[in-house]
């Protein structure tokens, strides 16, 4: 896989051909993205046009995380989402997979965020804020300083995973680093990032968000800043069997009648057929008209009688 600084150059189709991705596989991928977005297969051509047209410049920041979101993106197969995404966007900075290191990597970052046509910022991982962010450093800068400097410049900010969206496991009690999500850290800067939570999230949700941005479609968010096109319905609501369990279609269960017997019924299988046997229940009361026999005084316990 070749990762290069492209700064939004128009070469999506050539990159796909060079990677061995034919048009049929690419259109399958675009159809999957279109369906995930809720627009249906007919929108696949618009997805293809968005991904093979002018490639957006993307800066992918890693903060306090395990890189699981990137791993999920790169290791997804059928289709190979990693190469498709990375060859249709201009991934100008990604600390995990970029070839550059040291000063060259920092130069690539500065070049990308200075792009006059703007860039999209994807953030993975929570941001430590305790002690002015001294619990996390990258290239001599705290993670807190980096996100507050770069994110406000982006045209679109996407939180990839629960950690960058809401703090994730890093923010679990007692949270000694005071890790927080992007929107909480940059709220005073007017940042409203699109949150794609999950551990890891579905990679198609990231692609769909980028496609919606590239095609100019509005990205509606819910109360948790999640795109409603992906998080507007639960898996249960989309289950094809759900209609059978709706109150209107579900018959009221009948209450079985209690057998008219004072015994205990036990069922066993004999030669493939059920057999019911009634066992008499012992009486817990004495017959009416009878009383318990009185114990004679001579039978009372006394020393040496053998009764204790």
XYZ file of C-alpha atoms in Angstrom:
308
model
C 0.000 0.000 0.000
C 1.423 3.352 -1.040
C 0.668 6.378 1.115
C 1.796 9.706 -0.297
C 1.173 13.364 0.309
C -1.294 14.312 -2.405
C -2.950 17.480 -1.104
C -6.190 16.757 -2.934
C -4.891 15.879 -6.387
C -7.321 14.351 -8.901
C -6.037 10.829 -9.473
C -8.462 8.496 -7.766
C -9.104 6.162 -10.725
C -5.407 5.775 -11.518
C -4.604 4.927 -7.899
C -7.319 2.261 -7.868
C -6.095 0.687 -11.104
C -2.523 0.673 -9.816
C -3.714 -1.123 -6.678
C -5.402 -3.858 -8.706
C -8.953 -2.754 -7.863
C -11.156 -3.203 -10.919
C -14.254 -1.144 -11.625
C -16.631 -3.965 -10.689
C -15.195 -4.303 -7.179
C -15.103 -0.551 -6.781
C -18.778 -0.190 -7.717
C -19.662 -2.951 -5.243
C -17.924 -0.922 -2.589
C -19.735 2.266 -3.648
C -23.077 0.434 -3.549
C -22.356 -0.764 -0.011
C -21.547 2.799 1.037
C -24.718 4.132 -0.610
C -26.901 1.549 1.125
C -25.214 2.233 4.459
C -25.992 5.920 4.016
C -29.642 5.055 3.433
C -29.806 6.374 -0.149
C -30.115 3.022 -1.905
C -28.022 1.415 -4.674
C -28.914 4.168 -7.165
C -26.682 6.570 -5.229
C -23.622 4.376 -5.942
C -22.677 6.425 -9.006
C -22.596 9.594 -6.897
C -20.403 7.831 -4.347
C -18.051 6.729 -7.122
C -17.898 10.260 -8.525
C -17.138 11.679 -5.084
C -14.372 9.177 -4.375
C -12.705 9.351 -7.792
C -13.016 13.085 -8.286
C -11.045 15.666 -6.404
C -9.519 13.785 -3.515
C -10.025 15.498 -0.162
C -6.974 16.200 1.926
C -7.307 14.263 5.196
C -5.292 14.715 8.386
C -5.697 11.733 10.724
C -4.650 12.510 14.295
C -3.901 9.830 16.890
C -4.291 10.681 20.541
C -4.717 8.413 23.603
C -5.958 5.206 21.978
C -5.053 1.656 20.949
C -5.125 2.173 17.143
C -8.003 -0.315 16.992
C -10.099 1.977 14.797
C -7.322 2.207 12.211
C -6.791 -1.552 12.415
C -10.482 -2.164 11.752
C -10.310 0.159 8.770
C -7.223 -1.463 7.257
C -8.113 -5.114 7.949
C -11.677 -5.137 6.659
C -12.085 -7.475 3.685
C -14.711 -8.165 1.015
C -14.184 -5.577 -0.233
C -10.760 -4.420 0.891
C -11.899 -1.146 2.364
C -8.421 -0.016 3.449
C -6.880 0.306 -0.035
C -10.116 1.678 -1.469
C -10.299 4.458 1.098
C -6.611 5.253 1.178
C -6.410 5.402 -2.622
C -9.462 7.641 -3.019
C -8.617 10.201 -0.355
C -5.418 12.127 0.066
C -4.282 10.859 3.449
C -1.607 13.427 4.118
C -0.908 12.586 7.760
C -1.426 9.343 9.648
C 1.115 8.557 12.346
C 0.623 4.794 12.188
C 0.975 3.993 8.484
C 2.740 6.967 6.903
C 6.230 6.350 5.577
C 7.617 9.645 6.813
C 8.988 10.022 10.333
C 10.458 12.745 12.517
C 10.818 16.153 10.907
C 9.500 14.875 7.562
C 6.260 13.762 9.208
C 5.842 17.098 10.960
C 6.500 18.908 7.686
C 3.772 16.840 6.009
C 1.363 17.786 8.787
C 2.105 21.483 8.507
C 1.807 21.352 4.723
C -1.569 19.637 4.940
C -3.104 22.012 7.489
C -1.843 24.967 5.429
C -3.543 23.732 2.262
C -5.490 26.721 0.873
C -8.327 24.414 -0.199
C -8.769 23.153 3.328
C -8.665 19.669 4.829
C -10.737 17.127 6.723
C -9.523 16.191 10.194
C -10.180 12.689 11.575
C -9.350 12.143 15.249
C -8.826 8.776 16.921
C -8.379 8.618 20.683
C -9.241 10.687 23.739
C -7.330 13.812 24.766
C -5.626 13.909 28.180
C -6.249 17.295 29.805
C -4.843 16.936 33.345
C -1.808 19.133 34.133
C -2.302 21.027 30.874
C -2.182 17.799 28.870
C 1.217 16.599 30.098
C 0.075 12.964 30.080
C 0.338 12.736 26.277
C 3.009 14.115 23.934
C 3.576 13.786 20.179
C 6.603 15.399 18.533
C 7.244 17.527 21.610
C 3.703 18.897 21.734
C 0.938 17.784 24.062
C -2.053 16.101 22.458
C -4.204 18.826 23.970
C -2.134 21.538 22.300
C -2.148 19.750 18.940
C -5.906 19.226 18.668
C -6.718 22.740 19.811
C -4.346 24.138 17.211
C -5.321 21.985 14.230
C -8.996 21.058 14.582
C -10.408 24.625 14.397
C -8.727 25.001 10.975
C -10.460 21.936 9.476
C -13.503 22.173 7.232
C -14.887 19.016 8.795
C -13.825 17.138 11.935
C -14.781 13.496 12.425
C -14.286 11.591 15.682
C -13.445 8.011 14.754
C -14.349 5.744 17.657
C -15.798 6.166 21.140
C -12.546 7.460 22.659
C -12.304 10.592 20.531
C -16.077 11.047 20.618
C -16.698 10.816 24.368
C -13.449 9.827 26.101
C -13.908 6.063 25.934
C -11.994 3.697 28.201
C -9.380 6.386 28.866
C -12.055 8.429 30.615
C -13.129 5.543 32.856
C -13.137 6.182 36.592
C -10.907 7.328 38.254
C -9.618 8.914 34.996
C -6.279 10.202 36.349
C -5.368 11.889 33.040
C -8.780 13.630 32.797
C -9.218 12.256 29.275
C -12.076 13.831 27.308
C -13.647 13.755 23.870
C -12.929 16.245 21.113
C -16.167 18.218 21.404
C -15.686 18.663 25.135
C -12.070 19.773 24.757
C -12.706 22.176 21.870
C -16.174 23.416 22.798
C -14.889 26.913 23.565
C -13.351 27.082 20.075
C -16.699 26.575 18.344
C -15.877 23.038 17.208
C -18.723 20.607 16.569
C -17.202 17.353 15.403
C -19.179 14.533 13.836
C -19.004 11.549 16.190
C -18.776 7.999 14.870
C -18.673 5.989 18.111
C -17.843 2.323 18.331
C -14.995 0.178 19.572
C -14.194 -0.007 16.737
C -16.868 1.652 14.576
C -18.024 0.392 11.204
C -15.517 1.738 8.614
C -18.383 2.347 6.177
C -19.731 4.981 8.553
C -16.528 6.978 8.097
C -16.620 6.616 4.318
C -20.286 7.567 4.200
C -19.644 10.685 6.270
C -16.853 11.752 3.916
C -19.028 11.044 0.864
C -21.877 13.122 2.316
C -19.436 15.963 2.874
C -17.975 15.692 -0.657
C -21.399 15.590 -2.331
C -22.688 18.519 -0.311
C -25.413 16.551 1.445
C -26.358 17.797 4.922
C -25.047 15.657 7.773
C -27.836 15.635 10.336
C -26.704 14.845 13.876
C -28.568 13.501 16.875
C -28.194 14.657 20.479
C -24.866 12.819 20.743
C -23.491 14.402 17.534
C -23.829 11.115 15.647
C -24.945 11.088 11.984
C -28.584 10.043 11.955
C -28.041 8.294 8.608
C -26.013 5.659 10.492
C -27.255 5.911 14.070
C -30.869 6.938 13.563
C -32.171 3.397 13.932
C -31.151 0.473 16.094
C -30.286 -2.963 14.733
C -33.507 -4.283 16.268
C -35.596 -1.746 14.355
C -34.081 -2.933 11.068
C -34.513 -6.638 11.788
C -36.589 -8.371 9.112
C -38.340 -10.414 11.813
C -39.345 -7.418 13.896
C -42.813 -7.222 12.342
C -43.663 -10.594 13.820
C -43.069 -9.258 17.336
C -44.918 -5.955 17.020
C -47.929 -5.734 19.406
C -50.334 -5.331 16.504
C -49.201 -8.537 14.809
C -48.310 -10.614 17.821
C -51.224 -12.801 19.079
C -52.021 -12.626 22.755
C -50.666 -15.804 24.375
C -53.384 -18.078 25.692
C -53.331 -19.070 29.345
C -53.329 -22.881 29.749
C -56.154 -24.263 31.877
C -55.213 -25.908 35.154
C -56.058 -29.638 35.113
C -58.995 -30.585 37.349
C -57.088 -32.907 39.657
C -55.633 -32.750 43.102
C -52.567 -34.656 41.994
C -49.233 -33.577 40.560
C -48.936 -34.253 36.839
C -45.587 -35.362 35.462
C -44.938 -35.851 31.772
C -42.490 -38.334 30.319
C -41.771 -39.536 26.833
C -42.348 -43.183 26.059
C -41.726 -44.460 22.556
C -41.976 -40.943 21.115
C -45.360 -40.150 22.705
C -46.061 -37.981 25.744
C -47.499 -39.765 28.761
C -49.033 -37.996 31.743
C -49.058 -39.651 35.141
C -51.016 -38.309 38.074
C -49.367 -38.740 41.466
C -51.744 -38.371 44.454
C -50.880 -35.389 46.587
C -50.545 -36.170 50.315
C -53.225 -34.535 52.481
C -51.965 -31.759 54.699
C -55.067 -31.733 56.974
C -56.760 -34.358 59.080
C -60.282 -35.578 58.286
C -63.032 -33.534 59.844
C -64.536 -34.891 63.044
C -61.294 -36.457 64.279
C -58.936 -34.961 66.807
C -55.383 -35.764 67.764
C -55.129 -38.475 70.464
C -54.299 -37.153 73.922
C -51.012 -38.215 75.495
C -51.586 -39.818 78.930
C -49.846 -38.179 81.868
C -48.075 -41.449 82.687
C -46.272 -41.295 79.326
C -44.772 -37.937 80.078
C -40.984 -37.785 80.077
C -39.394 -38.471 83.456
C -35.856 -39.204 84.681
C -34.850 -42.739 83.734
C -37.748 -43.259 81.350
C -35.483 -43.217 78.315
C -37.167 -40.130 76.841
C -35.157 -36.933 76.635
